[in-house]
PDB file of C-alpha atoms in Angstrom:
ATOM      1  CA  MET A 108     -15.095 -19.404  19.471  1.00  0.00           C
ATOM      2  CA  PRO A 109     -18.652 -17.851  19.273  1.00  0.00           C
ATOM      3  CA  LEU A 110     -19.012 -15.455  16.777  1.00  0.00           C
ATOM      4  CA  LYS A 111     -20.190 -11.992  17.842  1.00  0.00           C
ATOM      5  CA  ALA A 112     -20.942  -8.945  15.132  1.00  0.00           C
ATOM      6  CA  VAL A 113     -22.207  -5.384  15.010  1.00  0.00           C
ATOM      7  CA  ALA A 114     -24.573  -4.995  12.519  1.00  0.00           C
ATOM      8  CA  ASP A 115     -25.513  -1.819  10.389  1.00  0.00           C
ATOM      9  CA  THR A 116     -28.634  -0.012   9.352  1.00  0.00           C
ATOM     10  CA  CYS A 117     -28.600  -1.244   5.879  1.00  0.00           C
ATOM     11  CA  PHE A 118     -27.494  -5.149   6.729  1.00  0.00           C
ATOM     12  CA  LEU A 119     -30.790  -4.888   9.497  1.00  0.00           C
ATOM     13  CA  ILE A 120     -33.133  -3.619   7.038  1.00  0.00           C
ATOM     14  CA  ASP A 121     -32.549  -6.223   4.819  1.00  0.00           C
ATOM     15  CA  TRP A 122     -32.206  -8.567   6.904  1.00  0.00           C
ATOM     16  CA  ALA A 123     -35.273  -8.207   8.845  1.00  0.00           C
ATOM     17  CA  TYR A 124     -37.099  -9.059   5.539  1.00  0.00           C
ATOM     18  CA  TYR A 125     -35.578 -12.567   5.083  1.00  0.00           C
ATOM     19  CA  ARG A 126     -37.228 -15.738   5.567  1.00  0.00           C
ATOM     20  CA  HIS A 127     -34.081 -17.017   7.402  1.00  0.00           C
ATOM     21  CA  LYS A 128     -33.428 -14.114   9.996  1.00  0.00           C
ATOM     22  CA  GLU A 129     -33.783 -16.714  12.740  1.00  0.00           C
ATOM     23  CA  ALA A 130     -30.941 -18.706  11.399  1.00  0.00           C
ATOM     24  CA  LEU A 131     -28.801 -15.283  12.085  1.00  0.00           C
ATOM     25  CA  PHE A 132     -28.712 -16.073  15.928  1.00  0.00           C
ATOM     26  CA  ASP A 133     -28.040 -19.924  15.536  1.00  0.00           C
ATOM     27  CA  LEU A 134     -24.300 -17.875  13.936  1.00  0.00           C
ATOM     28  CA  PHE A 135     -23.735 -15.525  16.150  1.00  0.00           C
ATOM     29  CA  LYS A 136     -24.185 -15.175  19.935  1.00  0.00           C
ATOM     30  CA  ALA A 137     -24.566 -11.821  19.967  1.00  0.00           C
ATOM     31  CA  ILE A 138     -25.238  -9.222  17.394  1.00  0.00           C
ATOM     32  CA  TYR A 139     -24.797  -5.784  18.383  1.00  0.00           C
ATOM     33  CA  VAL A 140     -26.504  -2.568  17.372  1.00  0.00           C
ATOM     34  CA  THR A 141     -25.636   0.926  17.916  1.00  0.00           C
ATOM     35  CA  GLU A 142     -27.068   4.248  18.968  1.00  0.00           C
ATOM     36  CA  SER A 143     -26.570   5.921  15.614  1.00  0.00           C
ATOM     37  CA  VAL A 144     -27.955   2.960  13.647  1.00  0.00           C
ATOM     38  CA  LEU A 145     -30.852   2.793  15.698  1.00  0.00           C
ATOM     39  CA  ASN A 146     -31.571   6.048  15.121  1.00  0.00           C
ATOM     40  CA  GLU A 147     -31.635   5.161  11.215  1.00  0.00           C
ATOM     41  CA  LEU A 148     -34.169   2.884  11.378  1.00  0.00           C
ATOM     42  CA  SER A 149     -37.630   4.180   9.940  1.00  0.00           C
ATOM     43  CA  ASP A 150     -39.146   1.043   8.361  1.00  0.00           C
ATOM     44  CA  GLU A 151     -42.102  -0.539  10.844  1.00  0.00           C
ATOM     45  CA  PRO A 152     -41.274  -4.008  10.340  1.00  0.00           C
ATOM     46  CA  VAL A 153     -37.407  -3.565  11.341  1.00  0.00           C
ATOM     47  CA  ILE A 154     -37.974  -1.509  14.227  1.00  0.00           C
ATOM     48  CA  SER A 155     -40.243  -4.109  15.483  1.00  0.00           C
ATOM     49  CA  TRP A 156     -37.932  -6.994  14.748  1.00  0.00           C
ATOM     50  CA  VAL A 157     -34.602  -4.932  16.096  1.00  0.00           C
ATOM     51  CA  SER A 158     -36.620  -4.129  19.487  1.00  0.00           C
ATOM     52  CA  GLU A 159     -37.959  -7.765  19.765  1.00  0.00           C
ATOM     53  CA  GLU A 160     -34.419  -9.384  19.843  1.00  0.00           C
ATOM     54  CA  LEU A 161     -33.058  -6.200  22.073  1.00  0.00           C
ATOM     55  CA  ALA A 162     -35.550  -7.651  24.402  1.00  0.00           C
ATOM     56  CA  ARG A 163     -35.360 -11.175  23.941  1.00  0.00           C
ATOM     57  CA  GLY A 164     -31.567 -10.412  24.764  1.00  0.00           C
ATOM     58  CA  ARG A 165     -30.465 -11.838  20.953  1.00  0.00           C
ATOM     59  CA  MET A 166     -29.302  -8.061  20.031  1.00  0.00           C
ATOM     60  CA  GLY A 167     -27.598  -5.616  22.363  1.00  0.00           C
ATOM     61  CA  LEU A 168     -27.179  -2.124  22.240  1.00  0.00           C
ATOM     62  CA  LEU A 169     -23.482  -0.486  22.038  1.00  0.00           C
ATOM     63  CA  SER A 170     -23.018   3.077  23.227  1.00  0.00           C
ATOM     64  CA  GLU A 171     -20.719   5.152  21.865  1.00  0.00           C
ATOM     65  CA  SER A 172     -18.394   6.664  23.521  1.00  0.00           C
ATOM     66  CA  PRO A 173     -16.204  10.194  22.887  1.00  0.00           C
ATOM     67  CA  ASP A 174     -13.115   7.565  21.757  1.00  0.00           C
ATOM     68  CA  VAL A 175     -15.412   5.663  19.788  1.00  0.00           C
ATOM     69  CA  SER A 176     -17.063   8.946  17.915  1.00  0.00           C
ATOM     70  CA  SER A 177     -13.397  10.379  17.885  1.00  0.00           C
ATOM     71  CA  GLU A 178     -12.309   7.616  15.767  1.00  0.00           C
ATOM     72  CA  ALA A 179     -15.115   7.194  13.780  1.00  0.00           C
ATOM     73  CA  TYR A 180     -15.060  10.865  12.630  1.00  0.00           C
ATOM     74  CA  ARG A 181     -11.031  10.219  11.712  1.00  0.00           C
ATOM     75  CA  LEU A 182     -12.326   7.073   9.754  1.00  0.00           C
ATOM     76  CA  MET A 183     -14.274   9.116   7.827  1.00  0.00           C
ATOM     77  CA  PHE A 184     -11.884  11.961   7.228  1.00  0.00           C
ATOM     78  CA  LEU A 185      -9.295   9.416   6.191  1.00  0.00           C
ATOM     79  CA  SER A 186     -11.591   7.583   3.802  1.00  0.00           C
ATOM     80  CA  ARG A 187     -12.791  11.062   1.832  1.00  0.00           C
ATOM     81  CA  ARG A 188      -8.718  11.325   1.506  1.00  0.00           C
ATOM     82  CA  GLU A 189      -8.763   7.843  -0.423  1.00  0.00           C
ATOM     83  CA  VAL A 190      -9.641   8.038  -3.646  1.00  0.00           C
ATOM     84  CA  ARG A 191     -10.405   4.888  -4.361  1.00  0.00           C
ATOM     85  CA  LEU A 192     -13.044   4.708  -1.012  1.00  0.00           C
ATOM     86  CA  ARG A 193     -16.482   5.699  -1.012  1.00  0.00           C
ATOM     87  CA  ASP A 194     -16.996   8.674   1.975  1.00  0.00           C
ATOM     88  CA  LEU A 195     -17.735   6.332   4.984  1.00  0.00           C
ATOM     89  CA  ASP A 196     -20.830   7.708   6.685  1.00  0.00           C
ATOM     90  CA  TYR A 197     -20.566   7.790  10.560  1.00  0.00           C
ATOM     91  CA  PRO A 198     -23.311   4.914  11.682  1.00  0.00           C
ATOM     92  CA  GLU A 199     -20.444   2.661   9.695  1.00  0.00           C
ATOM     93  CA  ALA A 200     -17.563   3.950  10.592  1.00  0.00           C
ATOM     94  CA  VAL A 201     -18.703   3.647  14.234  1.00  0.00           C
ATOM     95  CA  CYS A 202     -19.430   0.074  13.718  1.00  0.00           C
ATOM     96  CA  LEU A 203     -15.987  -0.248  11.826  1.00  0.00           C
ATOM     97  CA  VAL A 204     -14.512   0.943  15.288  1.00  0.00           C
ATOM     98  CA  LEU A 205     -16.406  -0.967  17.728  1.00  0.00           C
ATOM     99  CA  GLY A 206     -15.444  -3.805  15.382  1.00  0.00           C
ATOM    100  CA  LYS A 207     -11.837  -3.287  15.762  1.00  0.00           C
ATOM    101  CA  MET A 208     -12.036  -2.380  19.227  1.00  0.00           C
ATOM    102  CA  LEU A 209     -14.006  -5.295  20.086  1.00  0.00           C
ATOM    103  CA  ASP A 210     -13.254  -8.091  18.199  1.00  0.00           C
ATOM    104  CA  LEU A 211     -16.440  -8.405  16.282  1.00  0.00           C
ATOM    105  CA  VAL A 212     -17.369  -9.251  12.409  1.00  0.00           C
ATOM    106  CA  VAL A 213     -19.133  -6.075  11.009  1.00  0.00           C
ATOM    107  CA  LEU A 214     -22.564  -6.973   9.110  1.00  0.00           C
ATOM    108  CA  THR A 215     -23.327  -4.731   6.537  1.00  0.00           C
ATOM    109  CA  GLU A 216     -24.052  -3.906   3.091  1.00  0.00           C
ATOM    110  CA  ASN A 217     -22.526  -0.819   2.562  1.00  0.00           C
ATOM    111  CA  ARG A 218     -19.972  -0.314   0.094  1.00  0.00           C
ATOM    112  CA  ALA A 219     -17.357   1.903   2.007  1.00  0.00           C
ATOM    113  CA  ALA A 220     -17.434   0.051   4.914  1.00  0.00           C
ATOM    114  CA  VAL A 221     -17.046  -3.669   2.665  1.00  0.00           C
ATOM    115  CA  MET A 222     -13.994  -2.074   0.897  1.00  0.00           C
ATOM    116  CA  ALA A 223     -12.355  -0.046   4.026  1.00  0.00           C
ATOM    117  CA  PRO A 224     -10.293  -3.620   5.194  1.00  0.00           C
ATOM    118  CA  PHE A 225      -8.751  -3.063   1.419  1.00  0.00           C
ATOM    119  CA  PHE A 226      -7.852   0.631   1.779  1.00  0.00           C
ATOM    120  CA  LEU A 227      -7.359   1.884   5.987  1.00  0.00           C
ATOM    121  CA  GLU A 228      -4.659   0.346   7.371  1.00  0.00           C
ATOM    122  CA  GLU A 229      -7.079   0.986  10.437  1.00  0.00           C
ATOM    123  CA  CYS A 230      -9.706  -1.121   9.417  1.00  0.00           C
ATOM    124  CA  ARG A 231      -6.945  -3.898   7.876  1.00  0.00           C
ATOM    125  CA  ASP A 232      -7.674  -6.707  10.351  1.00  0.00           C
ATOM    126  CA  LEU A 233     -11.284  -6.246  10.551  1.00  0.00           C
ATOM    127  CA  ASN A 234     -13.887  -9.166   9.150  1.00  0.00           C
ATOM    128  CA  VAL A 235     -16.217  -7.412   7.406  1.00  0.00           C
ATOM    129  CA  TRP A 236     -19.346  -9.575   6.132  1.00  0.00           C
ATOM    130  CA  ARG A 237     -22.145  -8.722   3.931  1.00  0.00           C
ATOM    131  CA  ALA A 238     -25.762 -10.637   3.571  1.00  0.00           C
ATOM    132  CA  LEU A 239     -23.592 -13.243   0.995  1.00  0.00           C
ATOM    133  CA  GLU A 240     -21.158 -13.823   3.343  1.00  0.00           C
ATOM    134  CA  VAL A 241     -23.677 -14.406   6.083  1.00  0.00           C
ATOM    135  CA  ILE A 242     -25.748 -16.670   3.971  1.00  0.00           C
ATOM    136  CA  ARG A 243     -21.840 -18.899   2.776  1.00  0.00           C
ATOM    137  CA  GLU A 244     -21.442 -19.126   6.817  1.00  0.00           C
ATOM    138  CA  LEU A 245     -24.622 -20.133   7.218  1.00  0.00           C
ATOM    139  CA  ILE A 246     -24.599 -23.055   4.522  1.00  0.00           C
ATOM    140  CA  LEU A 247     -21.239 -24.396   5.506  1.00  0.00           C
ATOM    141  CA  ARG A 248     -21.785 -24.887   9.424  1.00  0.00           C
ATOM    142  CA  GLY A 249     -24.683 -26.504   8.291  1.00  0.00           C
ATOM    143  CA  ILE A 250     -27.315 -24.047   9.981  1.00  0.00           C
ATOM    144  CA  ILE A 251     -28.807 -24.007   6.906  1.00  0.00           C
ATOM    145  CA  GLU A 252     -29.029 -27.218   5.150  1.00  0.00           C
ATOM    146  CA  CYS A 253     -28.399 -27.787   1.264  1.00  0.00           C
ATOM    147  CA  ALA A 254     -27.486 -30.688  -0.875  1.00  0.00           C
ATOM    148  CA  PRO A 255     -23.742 -30.740  -2.509  1.00  0.00           C
ATOM    149  CA  ASN A 256     -24.966 -29.359  -5.799  1.00  0.00           C
ATOM    150  CA  GLU A 257     -25.324 -25.829  -7.378  1.00  0.00           C
ATOM    151  CA  THR A 258     -29.406 -25.316  -7.375  1.00  0.00           C
ATOM    152  CA  SER A 259     -29.708 -26.456  -3.839  1.00  0.00           C
ATOM    153  CA  VAL A 260     -26.770 -24.295  -2.712  1.00  0.00           C
ATOM    154  CA  ARG A 261     -28.650 -21.416  -4.936  1.00  0.00           C
ATOM    155  CA  VAL A 262     -31.863 -21.496  -3.144  1.00  0.00           C
ATOM    156  CA  PRO A 263     -31.337 -19.398   0.090  1.00  0.00           C
ATOM    157  CA  PHE A 264     -29.537 -16.699  -1.640  1.00  0.00           C
ATOM    158  CA  GLU A 265     -32.186 -16.714  -4.218  1.00  0.00           C
ATOM    159  CA  GLU A 266     -34.565 -16.588  -1.203  1.00  0.00           C
ATOM    160  CA  TYR A 267     -32.572 -14.148   0.068  1.00  0.00           C
ATOM    161  CA  MET A 268     -32.700 -11.807  -3.101  1.00  0.00           C
ATOM    162  CA  LEU A 269     -36.797 -12.539  -3.229  1.00  0.00           C
ATOM    163  CA  ASP A 270     -37.552 -11.400   0.106  1.00  0.00           C
ATOM    164  CA  THR A 271     -35.077  -8.458   0.293  1.00  0.00           C
ATOM    165  CA  ARG A 272     -35.036  -7.273  -3.176  1.00  0.00           C
ATOM    166  CA  HIS A 273     -31.146  -7.089  -2.784  1.00  0.00           C
ATOM    167  CA  LEU A 274     -29.534  -8.654  -5.646  1.00  0.00           C
ATOM    168  CA  PHE A 275     -26.375 -10.358  -5.702  1.00  0.00           C
ATOM    169  CA  SER A 276     -23.255  -9.747  -8.378  1.00  0.00           C
ATOM    170  CA  PRO A 277     -24.302 -12.433 -10.420  1.00  0.00           C
ATOM    171  CA  SER A 278     -20.270 -13.240 -10.738  1.00  0.00           C
ATOM    172  CA  GLU A 279     -19.842 -13.325  -6.993  1.00  0.00           C
ATOM    173  CA  LEU A 280     -22.717 -15.189  -6.433  1.00  0.00           C
ATOM    174  CA  LYS A 281     -21.355 -17.812  -9.213  1.00  0.00           C
ATOM    175  CA  ARG A 282     -18.190 -18.141  -7.145  1.00  0.00           C
ATOM    176  CA  VAL A 283     -19.556 -18.044  -3.105  1.00  0.00           C
ATOM    177  CA  VAL A 284     -21.849 -20.979  -4.742  1.00  0.00           C
ATOM    178  CA  GLU A 285     -18.853 -23.248  -6.548  1.00  0.00           C
ATOM    179  CA  VAL A 286     -16.764 -22.795  -3.174  1.00  0.00           C
ATOM    180  CA  ILE A 287     -20.003 -24.048  -1.469  1.00  0.00           C
ATOM    181  CA  VAL A 288     -20.361 -27.258  -3.530  1.00  0.00           C
ATOM    182  CA  ARG A 289     -16.725 -27.737  -3.096  1.00  0.00           C
ATOM    183  CA  CYS A 290     -16.859 -27.544   0.489  1.00  0.00           C
ATOM    184  CA  LEU A 291     -19.529 -29.601   1.301  1.00  0.00           C
ATOM    185  CA  ARG A 292     -18.632 -32.690  -1.298  1.00  0.00           C
ATOM    186  CA  ARG A 293     -15.723 -33.158   0.798  1.00  0.00           C
TER     187      ARG A 293
END
């Protein structure tokens, strides 16, 4: 089944600078952005990239209906009551709500959104992916080709960190690389 996603601001800002950003559209049939995410974009290269992809139809705009907004505010309230979870901001909460309503992968680098499925019952079944998981899937599905060894598999992650200045946790990166290498060797 083709994957569809909704992306938040922090994900789009980083991904716009990644040299393999086009691969995102080989993984996802559709990537949606919301009005509140668009309103947060201020960096010209990011705005240009998102605008071009909206015009090409590879990204789509999701509106924030009153029901979506209401549920987003409820998630924000719940996140503030859960002491183990950072506070959700409105744009990320909207992405989580739409992800659940429309069965979309939520693309984010926001820590609260990443942790929401672990601490909020309303988000329990959501697929929330960071760039780490997206790059993993790009490699596992052969969209980004790598030899089945640690050095080769690390390259797309290192390129991402170089291009975006977004650093992955060394322990998480090591674990993901080991899983990918095992899968590629099968």
